[in-house]
CSV table of C-alpha atoms in Angstrom, one decimal:
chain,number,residue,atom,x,y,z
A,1021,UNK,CA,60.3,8.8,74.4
A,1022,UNK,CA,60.7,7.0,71.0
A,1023,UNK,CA,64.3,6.3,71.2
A,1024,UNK,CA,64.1,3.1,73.1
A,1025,UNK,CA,62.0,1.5,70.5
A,1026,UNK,CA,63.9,2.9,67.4
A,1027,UNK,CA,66.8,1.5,69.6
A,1028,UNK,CA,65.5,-1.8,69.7
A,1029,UNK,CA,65.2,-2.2,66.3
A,1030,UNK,CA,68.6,-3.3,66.4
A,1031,UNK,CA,67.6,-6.7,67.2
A,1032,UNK,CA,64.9,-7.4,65.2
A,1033,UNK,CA,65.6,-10.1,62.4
A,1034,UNK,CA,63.4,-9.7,59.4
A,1035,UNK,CA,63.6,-11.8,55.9
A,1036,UNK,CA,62.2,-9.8,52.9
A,1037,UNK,CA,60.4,-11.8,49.7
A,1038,UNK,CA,59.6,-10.7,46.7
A,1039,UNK,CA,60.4,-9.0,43.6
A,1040,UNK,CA,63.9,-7.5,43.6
A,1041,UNK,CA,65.8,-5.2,41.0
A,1042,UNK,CA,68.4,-2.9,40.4
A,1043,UNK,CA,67.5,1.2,39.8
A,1044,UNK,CA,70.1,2.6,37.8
A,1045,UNK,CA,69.7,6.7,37.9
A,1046,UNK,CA,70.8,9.0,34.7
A,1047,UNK,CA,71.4,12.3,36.2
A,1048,UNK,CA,72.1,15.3,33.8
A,1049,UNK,CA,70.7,19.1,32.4
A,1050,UNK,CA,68.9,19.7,29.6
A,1051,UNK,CA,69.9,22.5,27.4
A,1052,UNK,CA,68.1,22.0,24.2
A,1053,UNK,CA,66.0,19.8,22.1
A,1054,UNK,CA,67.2,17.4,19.3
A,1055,UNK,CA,67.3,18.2,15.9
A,1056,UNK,CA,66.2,14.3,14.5
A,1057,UNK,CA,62.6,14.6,17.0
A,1058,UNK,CA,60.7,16.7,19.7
A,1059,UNK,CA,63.1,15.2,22.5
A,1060,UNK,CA,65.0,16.7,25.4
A,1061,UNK,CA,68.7,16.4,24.9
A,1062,UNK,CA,70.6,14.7,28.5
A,1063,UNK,CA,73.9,15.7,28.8
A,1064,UNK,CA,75.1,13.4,31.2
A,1065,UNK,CA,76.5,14.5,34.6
A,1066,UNK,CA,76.8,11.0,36.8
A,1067,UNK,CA,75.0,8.0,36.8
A,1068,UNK,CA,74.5,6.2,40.4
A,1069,UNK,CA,72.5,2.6,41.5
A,1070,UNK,CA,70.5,1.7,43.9
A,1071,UNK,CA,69.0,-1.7,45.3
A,1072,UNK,CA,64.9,-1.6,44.2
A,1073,UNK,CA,61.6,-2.9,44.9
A,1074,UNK,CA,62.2,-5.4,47.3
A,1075,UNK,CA,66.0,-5.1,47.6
A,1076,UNK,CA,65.1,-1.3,48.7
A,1077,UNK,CA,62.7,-2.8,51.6
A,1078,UNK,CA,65.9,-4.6,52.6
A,1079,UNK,CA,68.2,-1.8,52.5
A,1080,UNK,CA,65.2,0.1,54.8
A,1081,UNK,CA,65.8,-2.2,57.6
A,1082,UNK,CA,69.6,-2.7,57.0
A,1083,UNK,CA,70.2,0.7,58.4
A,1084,UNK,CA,68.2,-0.1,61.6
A,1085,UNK,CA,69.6,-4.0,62.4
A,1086,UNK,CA,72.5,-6.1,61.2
A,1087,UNK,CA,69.8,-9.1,60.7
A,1088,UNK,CA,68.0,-8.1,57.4
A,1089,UNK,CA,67.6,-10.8,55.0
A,1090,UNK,CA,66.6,-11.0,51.3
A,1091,UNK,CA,65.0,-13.8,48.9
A,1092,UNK,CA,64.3,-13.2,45.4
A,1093,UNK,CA,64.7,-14.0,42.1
A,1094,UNK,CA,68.2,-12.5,40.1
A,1095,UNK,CA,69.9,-13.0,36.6
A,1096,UNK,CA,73.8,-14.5,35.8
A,1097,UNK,CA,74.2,-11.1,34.7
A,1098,UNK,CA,76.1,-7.6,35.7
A,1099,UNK,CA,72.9,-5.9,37.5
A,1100,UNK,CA,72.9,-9.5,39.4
A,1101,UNK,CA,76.6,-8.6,40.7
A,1102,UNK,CA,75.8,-4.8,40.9
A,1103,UNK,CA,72.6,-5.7,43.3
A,1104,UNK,CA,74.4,-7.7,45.5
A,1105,UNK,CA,77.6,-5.4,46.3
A,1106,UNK,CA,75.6,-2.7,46.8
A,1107,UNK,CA,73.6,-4.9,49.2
A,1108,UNK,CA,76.6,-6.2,50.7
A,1109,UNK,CA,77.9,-2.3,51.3
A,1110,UNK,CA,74.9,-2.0,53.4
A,1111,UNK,CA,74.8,-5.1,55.3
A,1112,UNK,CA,71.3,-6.9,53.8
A,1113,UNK,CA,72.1,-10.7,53.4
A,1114,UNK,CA,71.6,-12.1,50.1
A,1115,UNK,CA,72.5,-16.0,51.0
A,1116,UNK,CA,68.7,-16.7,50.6
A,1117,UNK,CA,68.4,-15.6,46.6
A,1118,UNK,CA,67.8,-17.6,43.9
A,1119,UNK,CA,69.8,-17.4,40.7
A,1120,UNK,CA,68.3,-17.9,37.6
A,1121,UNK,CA,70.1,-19.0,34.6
A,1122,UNK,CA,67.5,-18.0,31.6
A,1123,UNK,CA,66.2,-14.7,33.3
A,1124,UNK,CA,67.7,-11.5,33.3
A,1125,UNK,CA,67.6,-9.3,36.7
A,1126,UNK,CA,65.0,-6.5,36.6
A,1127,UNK,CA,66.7,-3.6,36.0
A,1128,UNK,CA,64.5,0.5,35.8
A,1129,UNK,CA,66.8,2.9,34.3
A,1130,UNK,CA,65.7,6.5,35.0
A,1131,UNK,CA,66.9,9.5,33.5
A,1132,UNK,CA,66.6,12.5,35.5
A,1133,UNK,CA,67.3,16.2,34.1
A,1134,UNK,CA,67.5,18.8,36.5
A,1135,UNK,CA,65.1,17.0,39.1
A,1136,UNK,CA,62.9,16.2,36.2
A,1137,UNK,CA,61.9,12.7,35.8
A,1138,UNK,CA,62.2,12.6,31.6
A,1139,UNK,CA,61.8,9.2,31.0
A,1140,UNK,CA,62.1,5.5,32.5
A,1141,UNK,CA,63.8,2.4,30.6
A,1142,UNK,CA,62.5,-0.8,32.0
A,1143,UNK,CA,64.0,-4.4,31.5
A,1144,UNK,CA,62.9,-6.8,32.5
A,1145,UNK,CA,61.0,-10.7,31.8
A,1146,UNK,CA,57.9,-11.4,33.7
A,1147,UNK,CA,58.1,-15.2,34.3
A,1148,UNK,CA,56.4,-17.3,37.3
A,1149,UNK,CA,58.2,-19.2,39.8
A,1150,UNK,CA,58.8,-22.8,38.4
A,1151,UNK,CA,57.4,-25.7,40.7
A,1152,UNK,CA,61.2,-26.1,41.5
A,1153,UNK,CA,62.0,-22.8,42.3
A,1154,UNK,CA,59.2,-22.3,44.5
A,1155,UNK,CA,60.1,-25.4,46.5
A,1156,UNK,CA,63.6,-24.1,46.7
A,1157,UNK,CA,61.8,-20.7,48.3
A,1158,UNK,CA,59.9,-23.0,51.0
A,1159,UNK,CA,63.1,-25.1,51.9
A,1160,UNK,CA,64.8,-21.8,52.9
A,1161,UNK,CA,61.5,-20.1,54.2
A,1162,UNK,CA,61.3,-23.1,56.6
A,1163,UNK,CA,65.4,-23.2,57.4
A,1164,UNK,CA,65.5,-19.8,58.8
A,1165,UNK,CA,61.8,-19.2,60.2
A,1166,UNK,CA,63.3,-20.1,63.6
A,1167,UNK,CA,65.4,-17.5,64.4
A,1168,UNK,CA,63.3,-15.0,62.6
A,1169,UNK,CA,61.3,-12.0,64.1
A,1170,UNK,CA,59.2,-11.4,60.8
A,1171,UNK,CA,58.7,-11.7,57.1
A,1172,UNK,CA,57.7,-9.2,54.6
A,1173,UNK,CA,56.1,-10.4,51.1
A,1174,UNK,CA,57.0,-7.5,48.9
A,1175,UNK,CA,55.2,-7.5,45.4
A,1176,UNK,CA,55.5,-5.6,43.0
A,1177,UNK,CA,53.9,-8.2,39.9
A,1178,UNK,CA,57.0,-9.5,38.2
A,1179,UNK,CA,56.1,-13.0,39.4
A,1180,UNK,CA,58.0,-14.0,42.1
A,1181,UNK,CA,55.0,-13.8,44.3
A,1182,UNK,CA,52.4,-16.2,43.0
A,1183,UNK,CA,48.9,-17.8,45.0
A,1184,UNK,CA,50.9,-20.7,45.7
A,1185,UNK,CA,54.0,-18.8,46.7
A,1186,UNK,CA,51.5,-17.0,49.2
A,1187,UNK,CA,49.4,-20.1,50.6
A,1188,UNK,CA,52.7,-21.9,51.1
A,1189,UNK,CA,54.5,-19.7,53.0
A,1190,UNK,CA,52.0,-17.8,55.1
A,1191,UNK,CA,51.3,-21.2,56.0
A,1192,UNK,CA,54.8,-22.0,57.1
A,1193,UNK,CA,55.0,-18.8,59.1
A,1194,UNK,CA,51.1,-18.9,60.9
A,1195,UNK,CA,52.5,-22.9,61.7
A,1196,UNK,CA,55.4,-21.1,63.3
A,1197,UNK,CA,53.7,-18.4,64.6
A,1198,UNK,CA,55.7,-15.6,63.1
A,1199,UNK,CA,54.5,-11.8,62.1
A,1200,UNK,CA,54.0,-11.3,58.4
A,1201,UNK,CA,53.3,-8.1,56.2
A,1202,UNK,CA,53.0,-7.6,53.1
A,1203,UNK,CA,53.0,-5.0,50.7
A,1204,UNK,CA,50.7,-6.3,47.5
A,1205,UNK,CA,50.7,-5.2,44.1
A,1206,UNK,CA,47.2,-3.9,42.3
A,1207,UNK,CA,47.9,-5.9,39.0
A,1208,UNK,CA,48.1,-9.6,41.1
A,1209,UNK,CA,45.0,-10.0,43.1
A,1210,UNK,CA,45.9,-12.7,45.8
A,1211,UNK,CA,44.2,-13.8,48.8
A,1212,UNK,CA,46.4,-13.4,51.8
A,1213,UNK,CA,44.6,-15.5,54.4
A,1214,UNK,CA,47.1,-15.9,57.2
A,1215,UNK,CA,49.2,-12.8,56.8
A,1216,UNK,CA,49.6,-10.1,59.9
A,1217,UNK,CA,48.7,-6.8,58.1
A,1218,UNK,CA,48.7,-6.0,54.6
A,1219,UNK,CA,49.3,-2.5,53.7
A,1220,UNK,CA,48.0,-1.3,50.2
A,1221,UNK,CA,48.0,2.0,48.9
A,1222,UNK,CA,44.8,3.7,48.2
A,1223,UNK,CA,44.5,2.9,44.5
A,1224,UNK,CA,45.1,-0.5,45.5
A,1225,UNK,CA,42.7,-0.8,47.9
A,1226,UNK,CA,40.3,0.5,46.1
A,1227,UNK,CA,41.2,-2.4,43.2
A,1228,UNK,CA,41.3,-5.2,45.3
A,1229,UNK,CA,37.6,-4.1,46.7
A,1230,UNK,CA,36.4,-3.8,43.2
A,1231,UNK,CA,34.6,-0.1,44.3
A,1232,UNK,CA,35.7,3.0,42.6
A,1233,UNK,CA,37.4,5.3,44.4
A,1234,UNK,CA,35.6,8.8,44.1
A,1235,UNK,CA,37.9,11.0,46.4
A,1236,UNK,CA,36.0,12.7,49.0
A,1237,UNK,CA,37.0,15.8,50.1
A,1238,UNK,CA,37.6,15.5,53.6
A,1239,UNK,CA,39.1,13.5,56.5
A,1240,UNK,CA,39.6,10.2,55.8
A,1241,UNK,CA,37.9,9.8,58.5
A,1242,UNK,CA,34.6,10.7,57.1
A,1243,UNK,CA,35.4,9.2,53.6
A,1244,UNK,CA,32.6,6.7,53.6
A,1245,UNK,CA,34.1,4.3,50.9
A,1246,UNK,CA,37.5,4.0,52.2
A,1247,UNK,CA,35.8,3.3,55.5
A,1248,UNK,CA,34.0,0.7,53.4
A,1249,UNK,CA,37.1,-0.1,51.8
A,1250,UNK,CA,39.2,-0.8,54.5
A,1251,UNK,CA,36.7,-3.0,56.3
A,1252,UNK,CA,36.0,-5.1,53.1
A,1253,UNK,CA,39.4,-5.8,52.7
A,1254,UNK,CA,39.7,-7.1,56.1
A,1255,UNK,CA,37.0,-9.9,55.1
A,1256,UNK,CA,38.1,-10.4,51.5
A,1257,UNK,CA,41.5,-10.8,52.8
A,1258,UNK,CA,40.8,-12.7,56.1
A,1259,UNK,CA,43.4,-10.8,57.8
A,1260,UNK,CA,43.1,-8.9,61.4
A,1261,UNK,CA,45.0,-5.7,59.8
A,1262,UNK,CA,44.7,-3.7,56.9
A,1263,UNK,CA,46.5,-0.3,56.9
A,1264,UNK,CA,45.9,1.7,53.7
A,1265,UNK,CA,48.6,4.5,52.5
A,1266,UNK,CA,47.2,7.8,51.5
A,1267,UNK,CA,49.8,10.2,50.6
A,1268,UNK,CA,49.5,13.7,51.7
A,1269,UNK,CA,46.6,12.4,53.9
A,1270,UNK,CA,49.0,10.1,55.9
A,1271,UNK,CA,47.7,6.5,57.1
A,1272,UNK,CA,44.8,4.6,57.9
A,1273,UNK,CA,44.8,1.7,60.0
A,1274,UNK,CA,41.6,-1.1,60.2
A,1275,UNK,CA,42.0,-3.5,62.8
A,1276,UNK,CA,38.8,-6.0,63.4
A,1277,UNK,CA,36.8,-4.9,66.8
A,1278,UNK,CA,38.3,-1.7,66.7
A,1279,UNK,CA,37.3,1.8,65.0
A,1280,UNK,CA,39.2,3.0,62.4
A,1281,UNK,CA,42.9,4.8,63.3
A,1282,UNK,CA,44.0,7.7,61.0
A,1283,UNK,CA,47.8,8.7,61.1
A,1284,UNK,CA,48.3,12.5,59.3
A,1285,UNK,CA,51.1,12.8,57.3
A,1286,UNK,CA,54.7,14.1,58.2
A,1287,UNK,CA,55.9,15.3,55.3
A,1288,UNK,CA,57.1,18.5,55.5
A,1289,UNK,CA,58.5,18.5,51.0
A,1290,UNK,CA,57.5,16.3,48.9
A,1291,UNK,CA,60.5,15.8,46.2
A,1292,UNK,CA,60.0,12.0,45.4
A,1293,UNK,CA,57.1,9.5,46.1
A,1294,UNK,CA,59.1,6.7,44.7
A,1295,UNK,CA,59.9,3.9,47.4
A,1296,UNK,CA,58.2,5.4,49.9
A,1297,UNK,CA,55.7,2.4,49.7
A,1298,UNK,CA,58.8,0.2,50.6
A,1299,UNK,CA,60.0,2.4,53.8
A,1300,UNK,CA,56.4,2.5,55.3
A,1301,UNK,CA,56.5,-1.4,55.1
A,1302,UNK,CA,60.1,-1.8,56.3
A,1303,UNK,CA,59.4,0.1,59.2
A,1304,UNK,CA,56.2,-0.9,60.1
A,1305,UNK,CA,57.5,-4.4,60.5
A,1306,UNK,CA,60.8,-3.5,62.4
A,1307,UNK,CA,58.3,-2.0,64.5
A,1308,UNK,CA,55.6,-4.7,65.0
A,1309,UNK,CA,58.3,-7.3,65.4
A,1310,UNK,CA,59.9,-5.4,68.7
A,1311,UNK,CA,56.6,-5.6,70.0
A,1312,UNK,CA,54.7,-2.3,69.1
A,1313,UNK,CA,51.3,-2.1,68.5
A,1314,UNK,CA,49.9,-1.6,65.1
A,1315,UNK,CA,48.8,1.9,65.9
A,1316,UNK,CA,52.4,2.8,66.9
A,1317,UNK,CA,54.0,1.1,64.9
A,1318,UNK,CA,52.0,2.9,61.8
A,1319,UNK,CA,53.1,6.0,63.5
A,1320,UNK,CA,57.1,4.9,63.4
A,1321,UNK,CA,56.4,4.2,59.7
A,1322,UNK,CA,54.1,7.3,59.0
A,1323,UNK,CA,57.6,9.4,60.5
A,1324,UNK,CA,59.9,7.6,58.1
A,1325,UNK,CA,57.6,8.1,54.9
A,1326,UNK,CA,57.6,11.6,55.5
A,1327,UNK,CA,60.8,11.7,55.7
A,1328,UNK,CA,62.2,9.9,52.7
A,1329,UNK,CA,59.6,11.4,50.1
A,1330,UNK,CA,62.0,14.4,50.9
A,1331,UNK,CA,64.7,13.0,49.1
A,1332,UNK,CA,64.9,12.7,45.3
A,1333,UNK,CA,65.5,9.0,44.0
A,1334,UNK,CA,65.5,5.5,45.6
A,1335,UNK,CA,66.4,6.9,49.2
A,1336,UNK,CA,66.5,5.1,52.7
A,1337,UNK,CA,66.1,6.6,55.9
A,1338,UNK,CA,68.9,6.9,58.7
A,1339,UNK,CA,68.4,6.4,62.4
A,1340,UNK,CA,69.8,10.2,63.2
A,1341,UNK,CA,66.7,11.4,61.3
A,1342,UNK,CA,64.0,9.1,62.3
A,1343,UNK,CA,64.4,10.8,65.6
A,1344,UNK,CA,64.6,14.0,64.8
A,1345,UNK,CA,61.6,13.4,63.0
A,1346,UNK,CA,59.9,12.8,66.7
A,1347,UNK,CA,61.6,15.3,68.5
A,1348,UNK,CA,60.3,17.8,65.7
């Protein structure tokens, strides 16, 4: 009964924004600990890449329809060339990035032992959009908002994303009347006015309400501050949809004049939670932007959470599996 609408996805044409960068996995075993300090010893077995944060939003849809597009901010550097052929490999357009000539691309470096996560090397330089960079983002917004479906703001607090980044082009896209979600990031409080839905995980909810989250036991559905939570958010945002993440507890959806939705989870093994914030946003606009409604649409993107927090590493979701997931 869900095929036809997985099928459709085909056609949906969705530009992602936001923060991008490259994760480089270190995969090896550990067989003792080093004689110069109380450290594991890696001996190294393969190392492998992957397109992150917003990239891996990107690579999400890419597998689903031939018109995902990506904006963001990259280095003149190796990781800059890295990203983009591995992008390329998987058919996201980068024609729409910007290329910076005093920044380096973001780059998370992971070392994994065994299916142990032992440590995590970050670089990186957290710099604001320039006045003329941010024009350059609004020129292209504006050039392809006609033949686009949707737009996801992905951010993840590196500074692409920026109050004047968002009031510029949620107002280009509410002028053109065009769906847009976005996935927001606890350490840059933003208002969002004009956007579609925004889908914040539970801590960040609870962040961006300013109330602290004492985890009721129970269903969501009778957690009284996430109720309170959600609803808040819809105001302080000035949005008509907020849908909140909640791990093994699945989804909640808020929607104004209507009660709250809850959406159990499907996960059936938990091997990696990382990314699975960028699937659940990918496919919750891939479905919105066929013309699903936000409680279905949660639902598609409920399925392919559960399914990629299976999977160890920055992992993307294939068609074949989204519908098993269903049938199952």
């Amino acid at each position: 009964m869900i095929a036809d609408p997985i099928e459709s996805f085909s056609r949906a044409r969705i530009l992602v924004i936001g923060d991008v960068m490259l994760d480089h996995f270190i995969w090896g075993a550990v067989r003792r600990i080093s004689p110069e300090a109380p450290v594991p010893i890696v001996e190294v077995t393969k190392e492998t890449t992957f397109p992150g944060g917003a990239a891996n939003v990107a690579r999400n849809l890419s597998a689903f329809t031939p018109h995902a597009y990506l904006m963001g901010r990259v280095g003149k550097d190796s990781a800059a060339g890295e990203l983009r052929r591995l992008l390329h490999e998987e058919g996201v357009n980068t024609d729409p990035m910007l290329e910076s000539s005093t920044l380096p691309t973001i780059a998370k470096t992971r070392i994994i032992a065994r299916q142990q996560h032992v440590v995590r090397v970050d670089r990186e330089t957290i710099q604001k959009l320039s006045p003329e960079e941010l024009d350059e983002v609004c020129r292209g917004v504006e050039a392809m908002l006609p033949e686009l479906d949707g737009l996801i703001i992905e951010d993840y607090g590196k500074g692409f994303v920026t109050q004047a980044f968002a009031d510029r082009v949620l107002g280009l896209a509410k002028a053109a009347g065009k769906l847009v979600t976005v996935d927001p990031s606890p350490h840059n409080p933003l208002n969002w006015r004009g956007a579609s839905l925004v889908k914040p995980n539970r801590l960040e909810a609870f962040a961006a309400a300013g109330i602290q989250d004492q985890r009721t036991p129970g269903p969501p559905l009778e957690d009284k501050r996430l109720l309170e939570v959600g609803e808040q958010l819809l105001d302080q945002w000035a949005v008509g949809k907020v849908l909140i993440t909640l791990g093994e507890q699945g989804m909640i959806l808020f929607q104004r004049d209507a009660a709250p939705h809850h959406i159990p989870t499907q996960a059936r093994e938990v091997f990696d939670v990382s990314g699975a914030g960028d699937t659940a946003i990918a496919f919750l606009t891939l479905a919105m932007a066929v013309g699903l409604s936000a409680e279905e649409a949660a639902n598609v993107a409920n399925h392919a959470s559960g399914i990629v927090v299976g999977k160890l590493g920055t992992a993307r979701v294939m068609k074949d599996e989204l519908l098993k997931s269903f049938e199952d």
